Amino acid sequence: MIDILLDQIYTIIKSKEVREKHLAGQAMKPFLWGAFCASFEDDMDKGDDCLLQRKRKNRYINSLVVLIMFFLLVARPHYAEASNTGWDAALTNIDQLYDNFTALELANKQDKQQIQVLRKQNNDKLKEINSKVQLIDKVKLDKLKTEADQTQKKYAPILAEYTDLGKKATEARKRKDRKSALLYDLKRNRIKGAVNTARQEIKLKKDALTAAKKQAAAKAKIVKDALLPVQTLKKQITAENKKITDFNKNKNEVNKRYKAAVKEGDAVKAAAELKRIVDDANQIHALQKKIFEWEGNIRSTIHVADAKLSK
C-alpha cells in the first residue's frame, strides 16, 4: 500500500508541471522510502501489539504524505519558474500583437474602402472621357457626312446615265455599229461637263469629311495618349491585388494554426502564429497604401486628359 502511494506521488512529480525534474524525483523516492522503512522497523521492534502497529503505520503514512505534499508546494522547481516566465512573456507579446493586429485590421478596412471609392470615381470619369472622345466633332462630322451623302445622292442619276452611255458606246463599237456608238458618244459628251461638276462637288464634300475625321482622330489621339499611363497603373494595381489575395490566403492558414495553439493553451506557439498574421497584415497595409497612391495617380492622369479634351 505504501509503495503504491509512493508511486502515485511520484507520478505527480512526473506530471506536466515538473516533467523536466523527473531524475530528481527518482532519486527522492528511494530516499524517502528508506527513511520511512527505518523508522517503521524501529517501531516494530518495540512491541508486538497489532493495534499499536496499525496506528503507527497509519501515522507514518499520513506524515509521509504531508511531507511530500509540502515539498511539492514549497520547493517549486526552478525550471517551472523559467517555463512560466516564457509563457508569461509570450502572453504579454500576444496582448501587444493583438492590439497591433486590431489596429491594422481597422486601418486596412478603411484603406480598402477609400480605394474602392476612388477607383469607382476614376472608372466613372474614365468612362465619361471615353464617351466624350467618341463624340469629338461628332456634330461637325455628322453634318459633313450628311452633306456628302446628299451630294452623292443628288448627282447619282446623271453619274449613272453617264456611265451607262459609256458602256453602250463601247458595246456598239464591239459590234462595229458606228452609228449607235456615235449617238451614245454625243449624248455622253453632252452631259460630260455636268458630270465633271458633280464629281468635283462630291469630291469636295468627301474631302471635307475625310479632313474632319482626321482632325477628330488627332484630337482623340491626344486624349488617348494622355490616358496611356492609366493602363500601366491598372496593371500594377492588379499585380499588387494578387499579392494581397495571396497574403489573405496565407493569413487564413496561419489563423487556423493560431486558434489551434490557443485551444491547446500554447502561448508561445500562439504568439509566433499571431506575429505571422500581424506581419501579413503589415504587408497588406503597405500594398494598399501603394494601390491608393496609384489610384490617385490615375485620377490626376484622367484630369490631365479631360483638360486636353476640352481644348
CSV table of C-alpha atoms in Angstrom, one decimal:
chain,number,residue,atom,x,y,z
A,1,MET,CA,0.0,0.0,0.0
A,2,ILE,CA,2.8,2.4,0.9
A,3,ASP,CA,4.6,1.5,-2.2
A,4,ILE,CA,1.5,2.3,-4.3
A,5,LEU,CA,1.1,5.6,-2.5
A,6,LEU,CA,4.7,6.5,-3.3
A,7,ASP,CA,4.2,5.5,-6.9
A,8,GLN,CA,1.2,7.8,-7.1
A,9,ILE,CA,3.1,10.7,-5.6
A,10,TYR,CA,5.9,10.0,-7.9
A,11,THR,CA,3.5,10.1,-10.8
A,12,ILE,CA,2.5,13.6,-9.7
A,13,ILE,CA,6.2,14.6,-9.7
A,14,LYS,CA,6.5,13.4,-13.3
A,15,SER,CA,3.4,15.4,-14.4
A,16,LYS,CA,3.5,18.3,-16.8
A,17,GLU,CA,4.3,20.8,-14.2
A,18,VAL,CA,7.5,19.1,-13.1
A,19,ARG,CA,8.3,16.9,-16.0
A,20,GLU,CA,11.9,18.1,-16.6
A,21,LYS,CA,12.8,17.3,-13.0
A,22,HIS,CA,12.0,13.6,-13.1
A,23,LEU,CA,15.5,12.5,-12.4
A,24,ALA,CA,15.5,14.4,-9.1
A,25,GLY,CA,12.2,12.7,-8.3
A,26,GLN,CA,13.6,9.3,-8.9
A,27,ALA,CA,16.4,10.0,-6.6
A,28,MET,CA,14.0,11.2,-4.0
A,29,LYS,CA,11.8,8.1,-4.0
A,30,PRO,CA,14.3,5.5,-2.5
A,31,PHE,CA,15.5,8.1,0.0
A,32,LEU,CA,12.0,8.8,1.3
A,33,TRP,CA,11.2,5.0,1.3
A,34,GLY,CA,14.4,4.2,3.2
A,35,ALA,CA,13.8,6.8,5.8
A,36,PHE,CA,10.3,5.6,6.3
A,37,CYS,CA,11.2,1.9,6.5
A,38,ALA,CA,14.0,2.6,9.0
A,39,SER,CA,11.6,4.5,11.3
A,40,PHE,CA,8.8,1.9,10.8
A,41,GLU,CA,11.1,-1.1,11.6
A,42,ASP,CA,12.4,0.7,14.6
A,43,ASP,CA,8.8,1.0,15.9
A,44,MET,CA,8.0,-2.6,15.0
A,45,ASP,CA,10.9,-3.8,17.2
A,46,LYS,CA,9.4,-2.0,20.2
A,47,GLY,CA,6.3,-4.2,20.6
A,48,ASP,CA,4.1,-6.9,19.0
A,49,ASP,CA,0.8,-5.2,19.7
A,50,CYS,CA,-1.1,-5.4,16.3
A,51,LEU,CA,-3.3,-2.4,17.1
A,52,LEU,CA,-0.4,-0.3,18.0
A,53,GLN,CA,1.4,-1.3,14.8
A,54,ARG,CA,-1.6,-0.4,12.7
A,55,LYS,CA,-2.0,3.0,14.4
A,56,ARG,CA,1.7,3.8,14.0
A,57,LYS,CA,1.7,2.6,10.4
A,58,ASN,CA,-1.2,4.9,9.6
A,59,ARG,CA,0.6,7.7,11.4
A,60,TYR,CA,3.7,7.3,9.3
A,61,ILE,CA,1.7,7.2,6.1
A,62,ASN,CA,0.0,10.4,7.0
A,63,SER,CA,3.3,12.0,7.9
A,64,LEU,CA,4.9,10.9,4.7
A,65,VAL,CA,2.0,12.3,2.6
A,66,VAL,CA,2.2,15.6,4.4
A,67,LEU,CA,5.9,15.8,3.9
A,68,ILE,CA,5.9,15.2,0.2
A,69,MET,CA,2.9,17.5,-0.5
A,70,PHE,CA,4.7,20.2,1.5
A,71,PHE,CA,7.8,19.6,-0.6
A,72,LEU,CA,5.8,19.9,-3.9
A,73,LEU,CA,4.1,23.1,-2.7
A,74,VAL,CA,7.1,24.9,-1.2
A,75,ALA,CA,10.1,23.6,-3.0
A,76,ARG,CA,8.9,24.7,-6.5
A,77,PRO,CA,11.4,23.5,-9.2
A,78,HIS,CA,13.4,26.3,-10.8
A,79,TYR,CA,12.5,25.1,-14.3
A,80,ALA,CA,8.8,25.7,-13.7
A,81,GLU,CA,9.6,29.3,-13.0
A,82,ALA,CA,11.5,29.5,-16.2
A,83,SER,CA,8.7,27.9,-18.1
A,84,ASN,CA,6.1,30.2,-16.6
A,85,THR,CA,8.4,33.2,-17.3
A,86,GLY,CA,8.5,32.2,-21.0
A,87,TRP,CA,4.7,31.6,-21.1
A,88,ASP,CA,4.1,35.0,-19.4
A,89,ALA,CA,6.3,36.7,-21.8
A,90,ALA,CA,4.5,35.1,-24.7
A,91,LEU,CA,1.2,36.1,-23.2
A,92,THR,CA,2.4,39.7,-22.9
A,93,ASN,CA,3.6,39.6,-26.5
A,94,ILE,CA,0.2,38.2,-27.6
A,95,ASP,CA,-1.5,41.1,-25.9
A,96,GLN,CA,0.7,43.6,-27.8
A,97,LEU,CA,0.4,41.7,-31.1
A,98,TYR,CA,-3.4,41.5,-30.8
A,99,ASP,CA,-3.6,45.3,-30.3
A,100,ASN,CA,-1.4,45.8,-33.3
A,101,PHE,CA,-3.5,43.4,-35.4
A,102,THR,CA,-6.7,45.0,-34.4
A,103,ALA,CA,-5.4,48.5,-35.3
A,104,LEU,CA,-4.1,47.1,-38.6
A,105,GLU,CA,-7.3,45.4,-39.5
A,106,LEU,CA,-9.2,48.6,-38.9
A,107,ALA,CA,-6.7,50.6,-41.0
A,108,ASN,CA,-6.7,48.0,-43.8
A,109,LYS,CA,-10.5,48.0,-43.9
A,110,GLN,CA,-10.6,51.8,-44.1
A,111,ASP,CA,-7.9,51.9,-46.7
A,112,LYS,CA,-9.8,49.3,-48.8
A,113,GLN,CA,-13.0,51.4,-48.6
A,114,GLN,CA,-11.1,54.5,-49.7
A,115,ILE,CA,-9.5,52.6,-52.6
A,116,GLN,CA,-12.9,51.3,-53.7
A,117,VAL,CA,-14.5,54.8,-53.6
A,118,LEU,CA,-11.6,56.4,-55.5
A,119,ARG,CA,-11.5,53.5,-58.0
A,120,LYS,CA,-15.2,53.9,-58.7
A,121,GLN,CA,-14.7,57.6,-59.2
A,122,ASN,CA,-11.8,57.0,-61.6
A,123,ASN,CA,-13.7,54.3,-63.6
A,124,ASP,CA,-16.8,56.5,-63.9
A,125,LYS,CA,-14.7,59.5,-65.0
A,126,LEU,CA,-12.7,57.3,-67.4
A,127,LYS,CA,-15.9,56.0,-68.9
A,128,GLU,CA,-17.1,59.6,-69.3
A,129,ILE,CA,-13.9,60.7,-71.1
A,130,ASN,CA,-14.0,57.7,-73.4
A,131,SER,CA,-17.6,58.6,-74.3
A,132,LYS,CA,-16.5,62.2,-74.9
A,133,VAL,CA,-13.7,61.0,-77.2
A,134,GLN,CA,-16.2,59.2,-79.3
A,135,LEU,CA,-18.2,62.5,-79.6
A,136,ILE,CA,-15.3,64.7,-80.6
A,137,ASP,CA,-16.5,66.9,-83.5
A,138,LYS,CA,-19.4,64.5,-83.9
A,139,VAL,CA,-21.9,67.3,-84.8
A,140,LYS,CA,-19.5,68.6,-87.4
A,141,LEU,CA,-18.7,65.1,-88.8
A,142,ASP,CA,-22.4,64.2,-88.9
A,143,LYS,CA,-23.1,67.3,-90.8
A,144,LEU,CA,-20.4,66.8,-93.3
A,145,LYS,CA,-21.3,63.2,-93.8
A,146,THR,CA,-24.9,64.2,-94.4
A,147,GLU,CA,-23.8,66.8,-97.0
A,148,ALA,CA,-21.6,64.3,-98.7
A,149,ASP,CA,-24.3,61.7,-98.8
A,150,GLN,CA,-26.9,64.2,-100.1
A,151,THR,CA,-24.5,65.4,-102.9
A,152,GLN,CA,-23.8,61.8,-103.9
A,153,LYS,CA,-27.5,61.1,-104.0
A,154,LYS,CA,-28.2,64.3,-105.9
A,155,TYR,CA,-25.8,63.5,-108.7
A,156,ALA,CA,-26.3,59.8,-108.7
A,157,PRO,CA,-28.7,59.7,-111.7
A,158,ILE,CA,-26.6,61.8,-114.0
A,159,LEU,CA,-23.5,59.9,-113.0
A,160,ALA,CA,-25.3,56.6,-113.6
A,161,GLU,CA,-26.5,57.8,-117.0
A,162,TYR,CA,-23.0,58.9,-118.0
A,163,THR,CA,-21.6,55.5,-117.0
A,164,ASP,CA,-24.4,53.7,-118.8
A,165,LEU,CA,-23.9,55.7,-122.1
A,166,GLY,CA,-20.2,54.9,-122.0
A,167,LYS,CA,-20.9,51.1,-121.7
A,168,LYS,CA,-23.4,51.3,-124.5
A,169,ALA,CA,-20.9,53.1,-126.8
A,170,THR,CA,-18.3,50.5,-126.0
A,171,GLU,CA,-20.7,47.7,-126.9
A,172,ALA,CA,-21.7,49.4,-130.1
A,173,ARG,CA,-18.0,49.6,-131.2
A,174,LYS,CA,-17.6,46.0,-130.5
A,175,ARG,CA,-20.4,45.2,-132.8
A,176,LYS,CA,-18.9,47.7,-135.3
A,177,ASP,CA,-22.1,49.7,-135.1
A,178,ARG,CA,-20.6,53.1,-135.7
A,179,LYS,CA,-23.9,54.9,-135.9
A,180,SER,CA,-25.1,53.8,-132.5
A,181,ALA,CA,-21.6,54.4,-131.0
A,182,LEU,CA,-21.7,57.9,-132.3
A,183,LEU,CA,-25.1,58.6,-130.9
A,184,TYR,CA,-24.0,57.3,-127.5
A,185,ASP,CA,-20.9,59.4,-127.5
A,186,LEU,CA,-22.8,62.5,-128.4
A,187,LYS,CA,-25.3,62.0,-125.5
A,188,ARG,CA,-22.4,61.2,-123.2
A,189,ASN,CA,-20.3,64.2,-124.2
A,190,ARG,CA,-23.4,66.4,-123.9
A,191,ILE,CA,-23.6,65.7,-120.1
A,192,LYS,CA,-19.9,65.4,-119.5
A,193,GLY,CA,-19.5,68.9,-118.2
A,194,ALA,CA,-22.3,68.4,-115.7
A,195,VAL,CA,-20.8,65.1,-114.6
A,196,ASN,CA,-17.4,66.6,-114.0
A,197,THR,CA,-19.0,69.4,-111.9
A,198,ALA,CA,-20.9,66.8,-109.9
A,199,ARG,CA,-17.8,64.7,-109.4
A,200,GLN,CA,-15.9,67.7,-108.3
A,201,GLU,CA,-18.6,68.7,-105.8
A,202,ILE,CA,-18.8,65.2,-104.5
A,203,LYS,CA,-15.1,65.0,-104.1
A,204,LEU,CA,-15.0,68.3,-102.2
A,205,LYS,CA,-17.7,67.0,-99.8
A,206,LYS,CA,-15.9,63.8,-99.2
A,207,ASP,CA,-12.5,65.5,-98.8
A,208,ALA,CA,-14.1,67.8,-96.2
A,209,LEU,CA,-15.5,64.8,-94.3
A,210,THR,CA,-12.1,63.0,-94.5
A,211,ALA,CA,-10.2,66.0,-93.3
A,212,ALA,CA,-12.7,66.5,-90.4
A,213,LYS,CA,-12.3,62.8,-89.5
A,214,LYS,CA,-8.6,63.1,-89.4
A,215,GLN,CA,-8.8,66.2,-87.3
A,216,ALA,CA,-11.2,64.5,-84.8
A,217,ALA,CA,-8.9,61.4,-84.7
A,218,ALA,CA,-5.9,63.7,-84.0
A,219,LYS,CA,-7.8,65.3,-81.1
A,220,ALA,CA,-8.8,61.8,-79.8
A,221,LYS,CA,-5.3,60.6,-80.0
A,222,ILE,CA,-4.1,63.4,-77.8
A,223,VAL,CA,-6.6,62.4,-75.1
A,224,LYS,CA,-5.9,58.7,-75.5
A,225,ASP,CA,-2.2,59.3,-75.3
A,226,ALA,CA,-2.7,61.2,-72.1
A,227,LEU,CA,-4.6,58.2,-70.8
A,228,LEU,CA,-1.9,55.7,-71.6
A,229,PRO,CA,-0.4,55.7,-68.1
A,230,VAL,CA,-3.7,54.6,-66.7
A,231,GLN,CA,-3.4,51.2,-68.3
A,232,THR,CA,0.1,50.8,-66.9
A,233,LEU,CA,-1.0,51.8,-63.4
A,234,LYS,CA,-4.0,49.4,-63.6
A,235,LYS,CA,-1.7,46.5,-64.4
A,236,GLN,CA,0.5,47.4,-61.4
A,237,ILE,CA,-2.6,47.6,-59.2
A,238,THR,CA,-3.8,44.2,-60.5
A,239,ALA,CA,-0.4,42.7,-59.6
A,240,GLU,CA,-0.5,44.2,-56.1
A,241,ASN,CA,-4.1,43.0,-55.6
A,242,LYS,CA,-2.9,39.4,-56.4
A,243,LYS,CA,-0.3,39.7,-53.7
A,244,ILE,CA,-2.9,40.8,-51.3
A,245,THR,CA,-5.1,37.8,-52.2
A,246,ASP,CA,-2.1,35.6,-51.6
A,247,PHE,CA,-1.5,37.2,-48.2
A,248,ASN,CA,-5.1,36.7,-47.2
A,249,LYS,CA,-5.0,33.0,-48.2
A,250,ASN,CA,-1.9,32.6,-46.1
A,251,LYS,CA,-3.4,34.5,-43.3
A,252,ASN,CA,-6.3,32.1,-43.2
A,253,GLU,CA,-4.0,29.1,-42.8
A,254,VAL,CA,-1.9,30.8,-40.1
A,255,ASN,CA,-5.1,31.9,-38.3
A,256,LYS,CA,-6.1,28.2,-38.1
A,257,ARG,CA,-2.8,27.3,-36.5
A,258,TYR,CA,-3.1,30.3,-34.1
A,259,LYS,CA,-6.5,29.2,-33.0
A,260,ALA,CA,-5.3,25.6,-32.5
A,261,ALA,CA,-2.4,26.9,-30.4
A,262,VAL,CA,-4.9,29.0,-28.3
A,263,LYS,CA,-7.1,25.9,-27.9
A,264,GLU,CA,-4.1,23.9,-26.7
A,265,GLY,CA,-3.0,26.7,-24.3
A,266,ASP,CA,0.3,27.0,-26.0
A,267,ALA,CA,1.0,30.7,-25.6
A,268,VAL,CA,4.5,30.6,-27.2
A,269,LYS,CA,3.2,29.0,-30.4
A,270,ALA,CA,0.1,31.2,-30.4
A,271,ALA,CA,2.4,34.3,-30.1
A,272,ALA,CA,4.5,33.1,-33.0
A,273,GLU,CA,1.5,32.5,-35.3
A,274,LEU,CA,-0.1,35.8,-34.3
A,275,LYS,CA,3.1,37.5,-35.2
A,276,ARG,CA,2.9,36.0,-38.7
A,277,ILE,CA,-0.7,37.3,-39.0
A,278,VAL,CA,0.4,40.7,-37.9
A,279,ASP,CA,3.4,40.6,-40.4
A,280,ASP,CA,1.0,39.7,-43.2
A,281,ALA,CA,-1.4,42.5,-42.2
A,282,ASN,CA,1.5,44.9,-42.3
A,283,GLN,CA,2.3,43.8,-45.8
A,284,ILE,CA,-1.3,44.2,-46.9
A,285,HIS,CA,-1.3,47.7,-45.3
A,286,ALA,CA,1.8,48.7,-47.3
A,287,LEU,CA,0.4,47.3,-50.5
A,288,GLN,CA,-2.9,49.0,-50.1
A,289,LYS,CA,-1.1,52.3,-49.4
A,290,LYS,CA,0.7,51.8,-52.7
A,291,ILE,CA,-2.5,51.0,-54.5
A,292,PHE,CA,-4.2,54.0,-53.1
A,293,GLU,CA,-1.3,56.2,-54.3
A,294,TRP,CA,-1.6,54.7,-57.8
A,295,GLU,CA,-5.3,55.3,-57.9
A,296,GLY,CA,-4.5,58.9,-57.0
A,297,ASN,CA,-2.1,59.0,-60.0
A,298,ILE,CA,-4.9,57.6,-62.2
A,299,ARG,CA,-7.2,60.4,-61.0
A,300,SER,CA,-4.5,63.0,-61.8
A,301,THR,CA,-3.9,61.5,-65.3
A,302,ILE,CA,-7.6,61.5,-66.0
A,303,HIS,CA,-7.9,65.2,-65.1
A,304,VAL,CA,-5.0,66.0,-67.5
A,305,ALA,CA,-6.7,64.0,-70.3
A,306,ASP,CA,-10.0,65.8,-69.5
A,307,ALA,CA,-8.3,69.1,-69.8
A,308,LYS,CA,-6.9,68.2,-73.2
A,309,LEU,CA,-10.4,67.1,-74.3
A,310,SER,CA,-11.8,70.5,-73.5
A,311,LYS,CA,-9.4,72.3,-75.8
